[in-house]
Coordinates of C-alpha atoms in Angstrom, one line a residue:
Chain A
X106 CA 113.6 11.0 -111.1
X107 CA 110.0 10.1 -112.3
X108 CA 109.6 13.9 -112.9
X109 CA 112.6 14.1 -115.2
X110 CA 111.6 10.9 -117.0
X111 CA 108.0 12.2 -117.6
X112 CA 109.3 15.6 -118.8
X113 CA 111.8 13.9 -121.1
X114 CA 109.1 11.7 -122.5
X115 CA 106.7 14.6 -123.0
X116 CA 109.5 16.6 -124.8
X117 CA 110.1 13.7 -127.1
X118 CA 106.5 13.2 -128.0
X119 CA 106.1 16.9 -128.7
X120 CA 109.2 16.6 -130.8
X121 CA 107.6 13.8 -132.8
X122 CA 104.6 16.0 -133.4
X123 CA 106.9 18.7 -134.6
X124 CA 108.6 16.3 -136.9
X125 CA 105.4 15.8 -138.9
X126 CA 105.4 19.5 -139.7
X127 CA 109.1 20.0 -140.0
X128 CA 109.5 17.1 -142.4
X129 CA 107.0 18.6 -144.9
X130 CA 108.5 22.1 -144.4
X131 CA 112.0 20.8 -145.0
X132 CA 110.9 18.6 -148.0
X133 CA 109.2 21.5 -149.7
X134 CA 112.1 23.8 -149.1
X135 CA 114.8 21.3 -150.2
X136 CA 113.0 20.6 -153.4
X137 CA 111.3 23.9 -154.4
X138 CA 113.2 26.4 -152.3
X139 CA 109.9 27.6 -150.9
X140 CA 109.7 28.8 -147.3
X141 CA 106.1 27.9 -146.8
X142 CA 104.8 30.1 -143.9
X143 CA 101.3 28.8 -144.4
X144 CA 102.5 25.4 -143.3
X145 CA 101.2 26.0 -139.8
X146 CA 97.8 27.0 -141.2
X147 CA 97.6 23.7 -143.0
X148 CA 98.3 22.1 -139.6
X149 CA 95.4 24.0 -137.9
X150 CA 93.1 23.4 -140.8
X151 CA 93.8 19.7 -140.6
X152 CA 92.9 19.7 -136.9
X153 CA 89.6 21.5 -137.4
X154 CA 88.6 19.4 -140.4
X155 CA 89.3 16.3 -138.3
X156 CA 87.0 17.7 -135.6
X157 CA 84.2 18.1 -138.1
X158 CA 84.7 14.6 -139.7
X159 CA 84.9 12.9 -136.3
X160 CA 81.7 14.7 -135.1
X161 CA 80.0 13.5 -138.3
X162 CA 81.3 9.9 -138.4
X163 CA 82.6 9.3 -134.9
X164 CA 85.7 7.7 -136.3
X165 CA 89.2 9.0 -135.6
X166 CA 90.8 7.1 -138.5
X167 CA 88.3 8.6 -140.9
X168 CA 89.0 12.0 -139.4
X169 CA 92.7 11.6 -140.0
X170 CA 92.4 10.4 -143.6
X171 CA 89.6 12.9 -144.5
X172 CA 91.3 15.9 -143.1
X173 CA 94.7 15.1 -144.5
X174 CA 93.2 14.4 -148.0
X175 CA 91.3 17.7 -148.1
X176 CA 94.3 19.7 -146.9
X177 CA 96.5 17.9 -149.5
X178 CA 94.1 18.9 -152.2
X179 CA 94.1 22.5 -151.0
X180 CA 97.9 22.3 -151.2
X181 CA 97.7 21.2 -154.8
X182 CA 95.4 24.1 -155.6
X183 CA 97.6 26.7 -153.9
X184 CA 100.8 25.3 -155.5
X185 CA 99.3 25.1 -159.0
X186 CA 97.4 28.4 -159.1
X187 CA 99.6 30.6 -157.0
X188 CA 103.1 29.5 -156.0
X189 CA 103.7 28.2 -159.6
X190 CA 103.4 31.8 -160.8
X191 CA 106.3 33.1 -158.6
X192 CA 108.6 30.1 -159.0
X193 CA 112.2 30.7 -157.8
X194 CA 111.5 34.1 -156.4
X195 CA 112.0 33.8 -152.6
X196 CA 110.5 37.0 -151.4
X197 CA 107.2 36.8 -153.4
X198 CA 106.8 33.2 -152.4
X199 CA 107.2 34.1 -148.7
X200 CA 104.8 37.0 -149.0
X201 CA 102.3 34.9 -150.8
X202 CA 102.3 32.2 -148.2
X203 CA 102.2 34.9 -145.5
X204 CA 99.0 36.2 -147.1
X205 CA 97.5 32.7 -147.0
X206 CA 98.1 32.6 -143.3
X207 CA 95.6 35.5 -142.9
X208 CA 93.1 33.9 -145.2
X209 CA 93.3 30.3 -143.9
X210 CA 93.4 31.2 -140.2
X211 CA 90.5 33.6 -140.6
X212 CA 88.4 31.0 -142.5
X213 CA 89.1 28.6 -139.6
X214 CA 88.0 31.3 -137.1
X215 CA 84.9 31.9 -139.2
X216 CA 83.9 28.2 -139.5
X217 CA 85.0 26.9 -136.1
X218 CA 84.9 29.9 -133.8
X219 CA 87.4 31.2 -131.3
X220 CA 86.8 28.9 -128.4
X221 CA 89.8 26.6 -127.8
X222 CA 88.8 23.0 -128.5
X223 CA 90.4 19.6 -128.0
X224 CA 90.0 16.8 -130.5
X225 CA 88.7 13.7 -128.9
X226 CA 91.3 11.0 -128.6
X227 CA 90.6 7.6 -130.3
X228 CA 89.0 5.3 -127.7
X229 CA 91.7 2.8 -128.0
X230 CA 94.3 5.4 -126.9
X231 CA 92.4 7.3 -124.3
X232 CA 93.9 5.6 -121.3
X233 CA 97.4 5.5 -119.9
X234 CA 100.0 2.9 -119.2
X235 CA 102.4 2.4 -116.3
X236 CA 106.0 2.0 -117.6
X237 CA 109.0 1.8 -115.4
X238 CA 107.5 3.8 -112.5
X239 CA 106.0 6.6 -114.7
X240 CA 102.5 7.0 -116.0
X241 CA 102.4 7.4 -119.8
X242 CA 99.3 8.4 -121.6
X243 CA 98.9 5.9 -124.4
X244 CA 98.0 8.6 -126.9
X245 CA 101.5 10.0 -126.5
X246 CA 102.8 6.5 -127.4
X247 CA 100.6 6.6 -130.5
X248 CA 102.2 9.9 -131.5
X249 CA 105.7 8.4 -131.1
X250 CA 104.7 5.4 -133.2
X251 CA 103.1 7.5 -135.9
X252 CA 106.1 9.8 -136.0
X253 CA 108.6 6.9 -136.2
X254 CA 106.5 5.2 -139.0
X255 CA 106.3 8.4 -141.0
X256 CA 110.1 9.0 -140.5
X257 CA 110.8 5.5 -141.7
X258 CA 108.4 5.8 -144.7
X259 CA 109.9 9.1 -145.8
X260 CA 113.4 7.7 -145.4
X261 CA 112.5 4.6 -147.5
X262 CA 110.8 6.8 -150.1
X263 CA 113.8 9.0 -150.4
X264 CA 116.5 6.4 -150.5
X265 CA 114.9 3.2 -151.7
X266 CA 112.5 4.1 -154.4
X267 CA 112.5 5.4 -157.9
X268 CA 110.5 8.4 -156.8
X269 CA 113.1 9.1 -154.2
X270 CA 115.9 8.9 -156.8
X271 CA 114.0 11.4 -158.9
X272 CA 113.5 13.7 -155.9
X273 CA 117.2 13.6 -155.0
X274 CA 118.2 14.3 -158.6
X275 CA 115.9 17.3 -158.7
X276 CA 117.2 18.6 -155.5
X277 CA 120.8 18.4 -156.8
X278 CA 120.2 19.8 -160.2
X279 CA 116.7 20.6 -161.3
X280 CA 117.6 21.7 -164.8
X281 CA 119.5 18.5 -165.5
X282 CA 116.7 16.4 -164.1
X283 CA 114.3 18.1 -166.4
X284 CA 116.7 17.6 -169.3
X285 CA 116.6 13.8 -168.6
X286 CA 112.9 13.8 -169.1
X287 CA 111.7 14.1 -165.6
X288 CA 108.5 16.1 -165.2
X289 CA 109.8 18.2 -162.3
X290 CA 106.8 20.6 -162.1
X291 CA 104.4 17.7 -161.7
X292 CA 106.6 16.2 -159.0
X293 CA 106.8 19.5 -157.2
X294 CA 103.0 19.6 -157.0
X295 CA 102.9 16.1 -155.6
X296 CA 105.7 16.8 -153.1
X297 CA 103.9 20.0 -152.0
X298 CA 100.7 18.0 -151.5
X299 CA 102.7 15.4 -149.5
X300 CA 104.0 18.2 -147.3
X301 CA 100.5 19.5 -146.7
X302 CA 99.3 16.0 -146.0
X303 CA 101.9 15.6 -143.3
X304 CA 101.1 19.0 -141.8
X305 CA 97.4 18.1 -141.6
X306 CA 98.3 14.7 -140.1
X307 CA 100.3 16.6 -137.5
X308 CA 97.3 18.8 -137.0
X309 CA 95.1 15.9 -136.2
X310 CA 97.6 14.3 -133.9
X311 CA 98.3 17.7 -132.2
X312 CA 94.6 18.5 -132.1
X313 CA 94.0 15.8 -129.5
X314 CA 97.2 16.6 -127.6
X315 CA 97.5 20.4 -127.4
X316 CA 94.2 21.4 -129.0
X317 CA 93.0 24.0 -131.5
X318 CA 92.6 27.8 -131.0
X319 CA 93.1 30.9 -133.2
X320 CA 96.8 31.4 -133.7
X321 CA 97.8 27.8 -132.9
X322 CA 98.9 27.2 -136.5
X323 CA 101.4 30.1 -136.4
X324 CA 102.6 29.2 -133.0
X325 CA 103.7 25.7 -134.1
X326 CA 105.0 27.0 -137.4
X327 CA 107.6 29.1 -135.6
X328 CA 108.8 26.0 -133.7
X329 CA 108.9 24.0 -136.9
X330 CA 110.9 26.7 -138.6
X331 CA 113.4 26.6 -135.7
X332 CA 113.6 22.8 -136.3
X333 CA 114.4 23.1 -139.9
X334 CA 116.9 26.0 -139.3
X335 CA 118.7 24.0 -136.6
X336 CA 118.5 20.7 -138.5
X337 CA 119.4 22.1 -141.9
X338 CA 116.8 23.0 -144.6
X339 CA 116.1 20.1 -146.9
X340 CA 117.6 17.4 -144.7
X341 CA 115.3 14.6 -143.4
X342 CA 117.7 13.5 -140.8
X343 CA 118.1 17.2 -139.7
X344 CA 114.4 17.6 -139.4
X345 CA 114.2 14.4 -137.2
X346 CA 117.0 15.3 -134.8
X347 CA 116.0 18.9 -134.8
X348 CA 112.5 18.0 -133.9
X349 CA 113.5 16.0 -130.9
X350 CA 115.9 18.7 -129.8
X351 CA 113.3 21.5 -130.0
X352 CA 110.7 19.3 -128.4
X353 CA 112.9 18.7 -125.4
X354 CA 114.1 22.3 -125.2
X355 CA 110.5 23.5 -125.4
X356 CA 109.3 21.1 -122.7
X357 CA 112.1 21.7 -120.3
X358 CA 112.1 25.5 -121.0
X359 CA 108.4 25.6 -120.1
X360 CA 108.9 23.5 -117.0
X361 CA 112.0 25.1 -115.6
X362 CA 112.0 28.8 -116.8
X363 CA 108.4 29.6 -117.7
X364 CA 109.2 33.3 -118.2
X365 CA 112.0 32.6 -120.6
X366 CA 110.5 29.5 -122.2
X367 CA 110.5 30.7 -125.8
X368 CA 114.0 32.1 -125.3
X369 CA 115.3 28.6 -124.4
X370 CA 114.4 27.5 -127.9
X371 CA 115.6 30.5 -129.9
X372 CA 118.9 31.2 -128.1
X373 CA 120.3 27.7 -128.9
X374 CA 119.1 28.2 -132.5
X375 CA 121.0 31.5 -132.7
X376 CA 124.1 29.7 -131.4
X377 CA 123.8 26.9 -134.0
X378 CA 123.4 29.5 -136.7
X379 CA 126.4 31.4 -135.6
X380 CA 128.6 28.2 -135.7
X381 CA 127.0 26.5 -138.7
X382 CA 124.7 28.8 -140.8
X383 CA 123.3 25.9 -142.8
X384 CA 122.2 24.0 -139.8
X385 CA 123.5 20.8 -138.3
X386 CA 122.8 18.6 -141.3
X387 CA 122.2 21.2 -144.1
X388 CA 124.3 21.6 -147.2
X389 CA 125.3 25.0 -148.4
Chain B
X97 CA 113.4 66.2 -161.9
X98 CA 111.3 69.3 -161.9
X99 CA 108.1 67.3 -161.9
X100 CA 109.1 65.2 -158.9
X101 CA 110.0 68.4 -157.0
X102 CA 106.5 69.7 -157.8
X103 CA 104.8 66.5 -156.6
X104 CA 106.9 66.6 -153.4
X105 CA 105.9 70.2 -152.8
X106 CA 102.2 69.4 -153.2
X107 CA 102.4 66.4 -150.9
X108 CA 104.3 68.5 -148.3
X109 CA 101.6 71.2 -148.5
X110 CA 98.9 68.6 -148.0
X111 CA 100.7 67.2 -145.0
X112 CA 101.1 70.6 -143.4
X113 CA 97.4 71.5 -143.9
X114 CA 96.2 68.0 -143.0
X115 CA 95.8 68.3 -139.2
X116 CA 93.7 71.5 -139.6
X117 CA 91.1 70.2 -142.0
X118 CA 90.5 66.6 -141.0
X119 CA 88.9 65.1 -137.9
X120 CA 91.1 64.0 -135.0
X121 CA 90.7 60.4 -136.0
X122 CA 92.0 60.9 -139.5
X123 CA 94.8 63.0 -138.2
X124 CA 95.8 60.0 -136.1
X125 CA 95.8 57.8 -139.1
X126 CA 98.2 60.2 -140.8
X127 CA 100.5 60.1 -137.8
X128 CA 100.6 56.3 -138.1
X129 CA 101.2 56.6 -141.8
X130 CA 104.2 58.9 -141.3
X131 CA 105.7 56.8 -138.5
X132 CA 105.3 53.5 -140.5
X133 CA 106.7 55.3 -143.6
X134 CA 110.0 55.8 -141.7
X135 CA 109.9 52.1 -140.8
X136 CA 109.1 51.1 -144.4
X137 CA 111.8 53.4 -145.8
X138 CA 114.4 51.9 -143.4
X139 CA 113.5 48.4 -144.7
X140 CA 113.8 49.7 -148.2
X141 CA 117.4 50.8 -147.6
X142 CA 118.1 47.2 -146.7
X143 CA 115.9 45.4 -149.2
X144 CA 115.7 47.7 -152.1
X145 CA 119.2 49.2 -152.0
X146 CA 121.3 46.5 -150.4
X147 CA 119.3 43.6 -151.6
X148 CA 118.8 41.9 -148.2
X149 CA 115.1 40.8 -147.7
X150 CA 114.2 40.6 -144.0
X151 CA 111.3 38.9 -142.3
X152 CA 112.3 40.3 -138.9
X153 CA 112.6 44.0 -139.3
X154 CA 110.1 44.6 -136.5
X155 CA 112.9 43.5 -134.1
X156 CA 114.5 46.9 -134.1
X157 CA 111.2 48.7 -134.3
X158 CA 110.0 46.9 -131.2
X159 CA 113.2 46.9 -129.3
X160 CA 113.4 50.7 -129.5
X161 CA 109.7 50.8 -128.6
X162 CA 110.3 48.8 -125.4
X163 CA 113.4 50.9 -124.6
X164 CA 111.4 54.1 -124.9
X165 CA 108.5 52.7 -122.8
X166 CA 110.7 51.3 -120.1
X167 CA 112.7 54.5 -119.8
X168 CA 109.6 56.7 -119.6
X169 CA 107.9 54.5 -117.1
X170 CA 110.9 54.0 -114.8
X171 CA 113.7 56.5 -115.5
X172 CA 113.1 59.8 -117.3
X173 CA 110.7 61.6 -119.6
X174 CA 113.4 63.8 -121.1
X175 CA 113.2 63.1 -124.8
X176 CA 116.9 63.5 -125.7
X177 CA 118.4 60.7 -123.6
X178 CA 115.4 58.5 -124.7
X179 CA 116.2 59.2 -128.3
X180 CA 119.9 58.4 -127.8
X181 CA 119.0 55.1 -126.0
X182 CA 116.5 54.0 -128.6
X183 CA 119.0 54.7 -131.4
X184 CA 121.7 52.9 -129.5
X185 CA 119.5 49.8 -128.8
X186 CA 118.4 49.6 -132.4
X187 CA 121.9 49.9 -133.7
X188 CA 123.3 47.4 -131.2
X189 CA 120.5 44.9 -132.0
X190 CA 121.0 45.2 -135.7
X191 CA 124.8 45.0 -135.3
X192 CA 124.4 41.7 -133.3
X193 CA 121.7 40.2 -135.5
X194 CA 123.5 41.3 -138.6
X195 CA 126.6 39.4 -137.6
X196 CA 124.5 36.2 -137.6
X197 CA 122.2 36.8 -140.5
X198 CA 124.9 38.0 -142.9
X199 CA 126.5 34.5 -142.8
X200 CA 123.7 33.5 -145.2
X201 CA 121.8 34.7 -148.3
X202 CA 118.5 34.2 -150.0
X203 CA 115.8 32.1 -148.3
X204 CA 118.1 31.3 -145.4
X205 CA 118.5 35.0 -144.8
X206 CA 114.7 35.4 -144.7
X207 CA 114.3 32.5 -142.2
X208 CA 117.2 33.7 -140.0
X209 CA 116.0 37.2 -139.7
X210 CA 112.5 35.9 -138.9
X211 CA 113.9 33.5 -136.3
X212 CA 116.1 36.2 -134.7
X213 CA 113.2 38.6 -134.4
X214 CA 111.3 35.7 -132.8
X215 CA 113.9 35.6 -130.1
X216 CA 113.0 39.1 -129.0
X217 CA 109.3 38.4 -129.5
X218 CA 109.7 35.3 -127.3
X219 CA 111.3 37.4 -124.5
X220 CA 108.7 40.2 -124.8
X221 CA 105.8 37.7 -124.8
X222 CA 106.8 35.5 -121.9
X223 CA 108.9 37.8 -119.6
X224 CA 105.8 39.2 -118.0
X225 CA 107.4 40.9 -115.0
X226 CA 109.6 43.0 -117.3
X227 CA 107.7 43.5 -120.5
X228 CA 104.1 42.9 -119.5
X229 CA 103.8 39.9 -121.8
X230 CA 100.8 39.8 -124.1
X231 CA 99.2 42.9 -122.5
X232 CA 102.4 44.9 -123.0
X233 CA 103.2 48.1 -121.1
X234 CA 100.4 50.6 -121.0
X235 CA 100.3 54.2 -119.7
X236 CA 103.5 55.4 -121.4
X237 CA 103.4 59.2 -121.3
X238 CA 104.7 61.4 -124.1
X239 CA 108.2 62.6 -123.6
X240 CA 109.3 66.1 -122.5
X241 CA 111.2 67.8 -125.3
X242 CA 112.7 70.4 -122.9
X243 CA 111.4 73.0 -125.3
X244 CA 108.5 75.5 -124.8
X245 CA 106.1 73.1 -126.6
X246 CA 104.1 70.2 -125.3
X247 CA 103.7 66.9 -127.2
X248 CA 100.4 66.4 -125.3
X249 CA 98.9 68.8 -127.8
X250 CA 97.8 66.5 -130.6
X251 CA 98.6 69.1 -133.4
X252 CA 102.0 69.7 -131.9
X253 CA 102.6 66.0 -131.8
X254 CA 101.5 65.7 -135.4
X255 CA 104.1 68.3 -136.4
X256 CA 106.8 66.6 -134.2
X257 CA 106.2 63.4 -136.1
X258 CA 106.1 65.2 -139.5
X259 CA 109.4 66.9 -138.8
X260 CA 111.0 63.7 -137.7
X261 CA 109.7 62.0 -140.9
X262 CA 111.1 64.8 -143.1
X263 CA 114.5 64.7 -141.4
X264 CA 114.6 60.9 -141.8
X265 CA 113.5 61.1 -145.4
X266 CA 116.1 63.7 -146.1
X267 CA 118.9 61.7 -144.4
X268 CA 117.9 58.5 -146.2
X269 CA 117.7 60.3 -149.6
X270 CA 121.2 61.8 -149.0
X271 CA 122.4 58.4 -148.0
X272 CA 121.2 56.4 -151.1
X273 CA 122.4 59.2 -153.4
X274 CA 125.8 59.4 -151.8
X275 CA 128.8 57.3 -153.1
X276 CA 128.1 55.0 -150.2
X277 CA 124.5 54.5 -151.4
X278 CA 125.8 53.8 -154.9
X279 CA 128.1 51.2 -153.5
X280 CA 125.2 49.5 -151.7
X281 CA 123.4 49.3 -155.1
X282 CA 126.5 47.8 -156.5
X283 CA 126.5 45.2 -153.9
X284 CA 122.9 44.4 -154.6
X285 CA 123.4 44.1 -158.4
X286 CA 126.7 42.2 -158.5
X287 CA 128.5 41.5 -155.3
X288 CA 131.2 39.6 -157.1
X289 CA 132.1 42.5 -159.4
X290 CA 132.1 44.8 -156.4
X291 CA 134.6 42.6 -154.6
X292 CA 136.8 42.5 -157.7
X293 CA 136.7 46.3 -157.7
X294 CA 138.2 46.2 -154.2
X295 CA 135.0 46.9 -152.1
X296 CA 134.5 45.1 -148.8
X297 CA 131.1 43.7 -149.8
X298 CA 130.4 42.2 -146.3
X299 CA 131.1 45.6 -144.6
X300 CA 128.7 47.4 -147.0
X301 CA 126.0 44.9 -146.4
X302 CA 126.6 45.1 -142.6
X303 CA 126.4 48.9 -142.6
X304 CA 123.3 48.9 -144.7
X305 CA 121.8 46.4 -142.3
X306 CA 122.6 48.5 -139.2
X307 CA 121.5 51.8 -140.8
X308 CA 118.1 50.2 -141.6
X309 CA 117.9 49.0 -138.0
X310 CA 118.6 52.5 -136.6
X311 CA 115.8 54.1 -138.6
X312 CA 113.4 51.3 -137.7
X313 CA 114.3 52.2 -134.1
X314 CA 113.3 55.8 -134.7
X315 CA 110.0 54.7 -136.0
X316 CA 109.5 52.2 -133.2
X317 CA 110.1 55.0 -130.6
X318 CA 107.7 57.4 -132.2
X319 CA 105.1 54.6 -132.5
X320 CA 105.2 54.1 -128.7
X321 CA 104.9 57.9 -128.1
X322 CA 101.8 57.9 -130.3
X323 CA 100.1 54.8 -128.9
X324 CA 101.1 55.4 -125.2
X325 CA 101.6 51.6 -125.2
X326 CA 104.0 48.9 -126.3
X327 CA 103.5 45.2 -126.5
X328 CA 105.0 42.0 -128.0
X329 CA 102.9 42.5 -131.1
X330 CA 105.1 45.4 -132.1
X331 CA 107.9 42.9 -132.4
X332 CA 105.9 40.2 -134.1
X333 CA 106.1 38.6 -137.5
X334 CA 102.8 40.3 -138.3
X335 CA 104.5 43.7 -138.0
X336 CA 107.5 42.5 -140.0
X337 CA 105.2 41.2 -142.7
X338 CA 103.2 44.4 -142.7
X339 CA 106.2 46.6 -143.3
X340 CA 107.5 44.2 -146.0
X341 CA 104.1 44.5 -147.7
X342 CA 104.3 48.3 -147.5
X343 CA 107.7 48.3 -149.2
X344 CA 106.7 45.8 -151.9
X345 CA 103.4 47.5 -152.6
X346 CA 105.0 50.9 -152.9
X347 CA 108.0 49.6 -154.9
X348 CA 111.4 48.5 -153.6
X349 CA 114.5 50.5 -154.1
X350 CA 112.6 53.8 -154.5
X351 CA 112.2 55.2 -151.0
X352 CA 109.2 57.1 -152.2
X353 CA 107.3 53.9 -152.9
X354 CA 107.4 52.7 -149.2
X355 CA 105.9 56.1 -148.1
X356 CA 103.0 55.5 -150.5
X357 CA 102.8 51.9 -149.4
X358 CA 102.6 53.0 -145.7
X359 CA 99.8 55.4 -146.6
X360 CA 97.9 52.8 -148.6
X361 CA 98.1 50.0 -146.0
X362 CA 97.3 52.2 -143.0
X363 CA 94.2 53.7 -144.6
X364 CA 93.1 50.4 -146.3
X365 CA 93.4 48.4 -143.0
X366 CA 91.4 51.0 -141.2
X367 CA 88.8 51.2 -143.9
X368 CA 88.5 47.4 -144.4
X369 CA 88.5 46.6 -140.7
X370 CA 85.7 49.1 -140.0
X371 CA 83.6 47.8 -142.9
X372 CA 84.0 44.1 -143.1
X373 CA 83.9 41.7 -140.2
X374 CA 86.2 39.1 -142.0
X375 CA 88.8 41.7 -142.7
X376 CA 91.9 39.4 -142.3
X377 CA 90.7 37.4 -145.3
X378 CA 90.7 40.7 -147.3
X379 CA 94.1 41.6 -146.0
X380 CA 95.5 38.2 -146.9
X381 CA 94.0 38.6 -150.4
X382 CA 95.7 42.0 -150.7
X383 CA 99.1 40.3 -149.9
X384 CA 98.4 37.7 -152.6
X385 CA 97.2 40.2 -155.1
X386 CA 100.2 42.5 -154.7
X387 CA 102.6 39.5 -155.2
X388 CA 100.8 38.3 -158.3
X389 CA 99.7 41.6 -160.0
X390 CA 102.0 44.3 -158.7
X391 CA 105.4 42.7 -157.9
X392 CA 107.2 45.8 -158.9
X393 CA 104.9 48.0 -156.7
X394 CA 102.9 51.0 -157.5
X395 CA 106.0 53.0 -158.5
X396 CA 106.9 50.2 -160.9
X397 CA 103.4 50.2 -162.4
X398 CA 103.6 54.0 -162.9
X399 CA 107.0 53.7 -164.6
X400 CA 105.9 51.0 -167.0
X401 CA 102.7 53.0 -167.8
X402 CA 104.6 56.2 -168.5
X403 CA 107.1 54.2 -170.6
X404 CA 104.2 52.8 -172.6
X405 CA 102.7 56.3 -173.1
X406 CA 106.1 57.7 -173.9
X407 CA 106.4 55.3 -176.8
X408 CA 102.8 55.8 -178.1

């Protein structure tokens, strides 16, 4: 019993981590119709930057903020200088972000080397707690809390604020939103930056949980893509529920069928697609 | 028309003389070019002619590759049943994936083809006892053609690949110029109008998808014969992205373009990776540059230049 509880909890925490990536990915797609393959590279870059900042300052909080801010700025540059030039062209956008994977991951390899590293956990969350007969690392609890806070904040932003109303209007009908005087290009840039910020935040959280190594960004990108495909592109709720599903599938797959572990994620995804091509919560 | 025939003849002459005048290493690069050109042309049938961009085309390439490797290692070295099995597996894979992917369009189609290819990649990567995992399956011997020639002779193998390449090119050219190929273009340009004209748009897309998968399978099989080795990376997104770049760099919807794209990428990759330590950065920059500066591909650039000169 304790085994199953532990596995379930581990799956849910990994799902929360995935949510940080999937939310940004889904947001960017919903708004700008960009499939950002470089999203995983932003995640990895965030983790490595946090490593450097925490080595310099010794503070986990500064590392989180610094890394996420730098990656968000990088996102602004990439959106303004590159993606803007191929707006509304799916294939060029995908190829462009694919090119950035090579560039960013190789820069990471160059600067931080190929040896797998683990980010140091904040001192406050380095221990573990005993809850209901199972031992729970408190860092995993922190991930759950951060994930829930981000989910709540995004939900509030989307449904309770003026910016959220603008976002929803632009998703529904960009041309009309522009006609009403909304500066959609500028909003796109900010939303892209927000997505990159979340990816880097996920990178920092994941850096202390699963660690950094060459290719880690792409590995988690594929899982995040599965999340948004299953949940429905552009849907926040879909990203949340999809993340938890994929987190659980990934964890139980690895524990129960190690040789088929990736298959246990992709096969259910294929089934969801066959039944509902737009994902569980997606709109056509 | 006469000028393009002349260019084709010159290229063919170069390809025939090639193995006798260059070192073995460069001959190997040309073998890779020809194999990947078949792969790129197959994607062009789907992307350029049918209008279906795929981020998972390596699925059929790799599936056929694994089929060939497993058969040679465990069952037979006779080329002909291996060919039949590879074509069958690629066609079956594309028929299955096509059913799922064709429920969607645009960006969804890109993501779904990527995700489906990742299903196979996941299997190949993790199912160590069957596929060798990350290391793959080494020691795949070249098949026996049951003819009085041996593919172990590298020059013979070169011509074997060249002939397969020429047959594939001819078949694909016939296909895109046939009424069927014209209908595919119609589907790409205006699916609604094609439907109004009484065409079964879905069926044409589906057939285009399967044909592309089959030729990708031919390339995947040859690639394993050449390398003597197959691994999960043959199924990976990197491979799918690479072939997509070849098609775009050469020019979509031209068939000739992807051949040039394959040539350019194979030789560029080789040159850059031998000269520069940080070659992935350069490769990434090439992707970005192609998208920004040559979205119509080299063929597109040539056309617009010749149009400009024609006017002057």
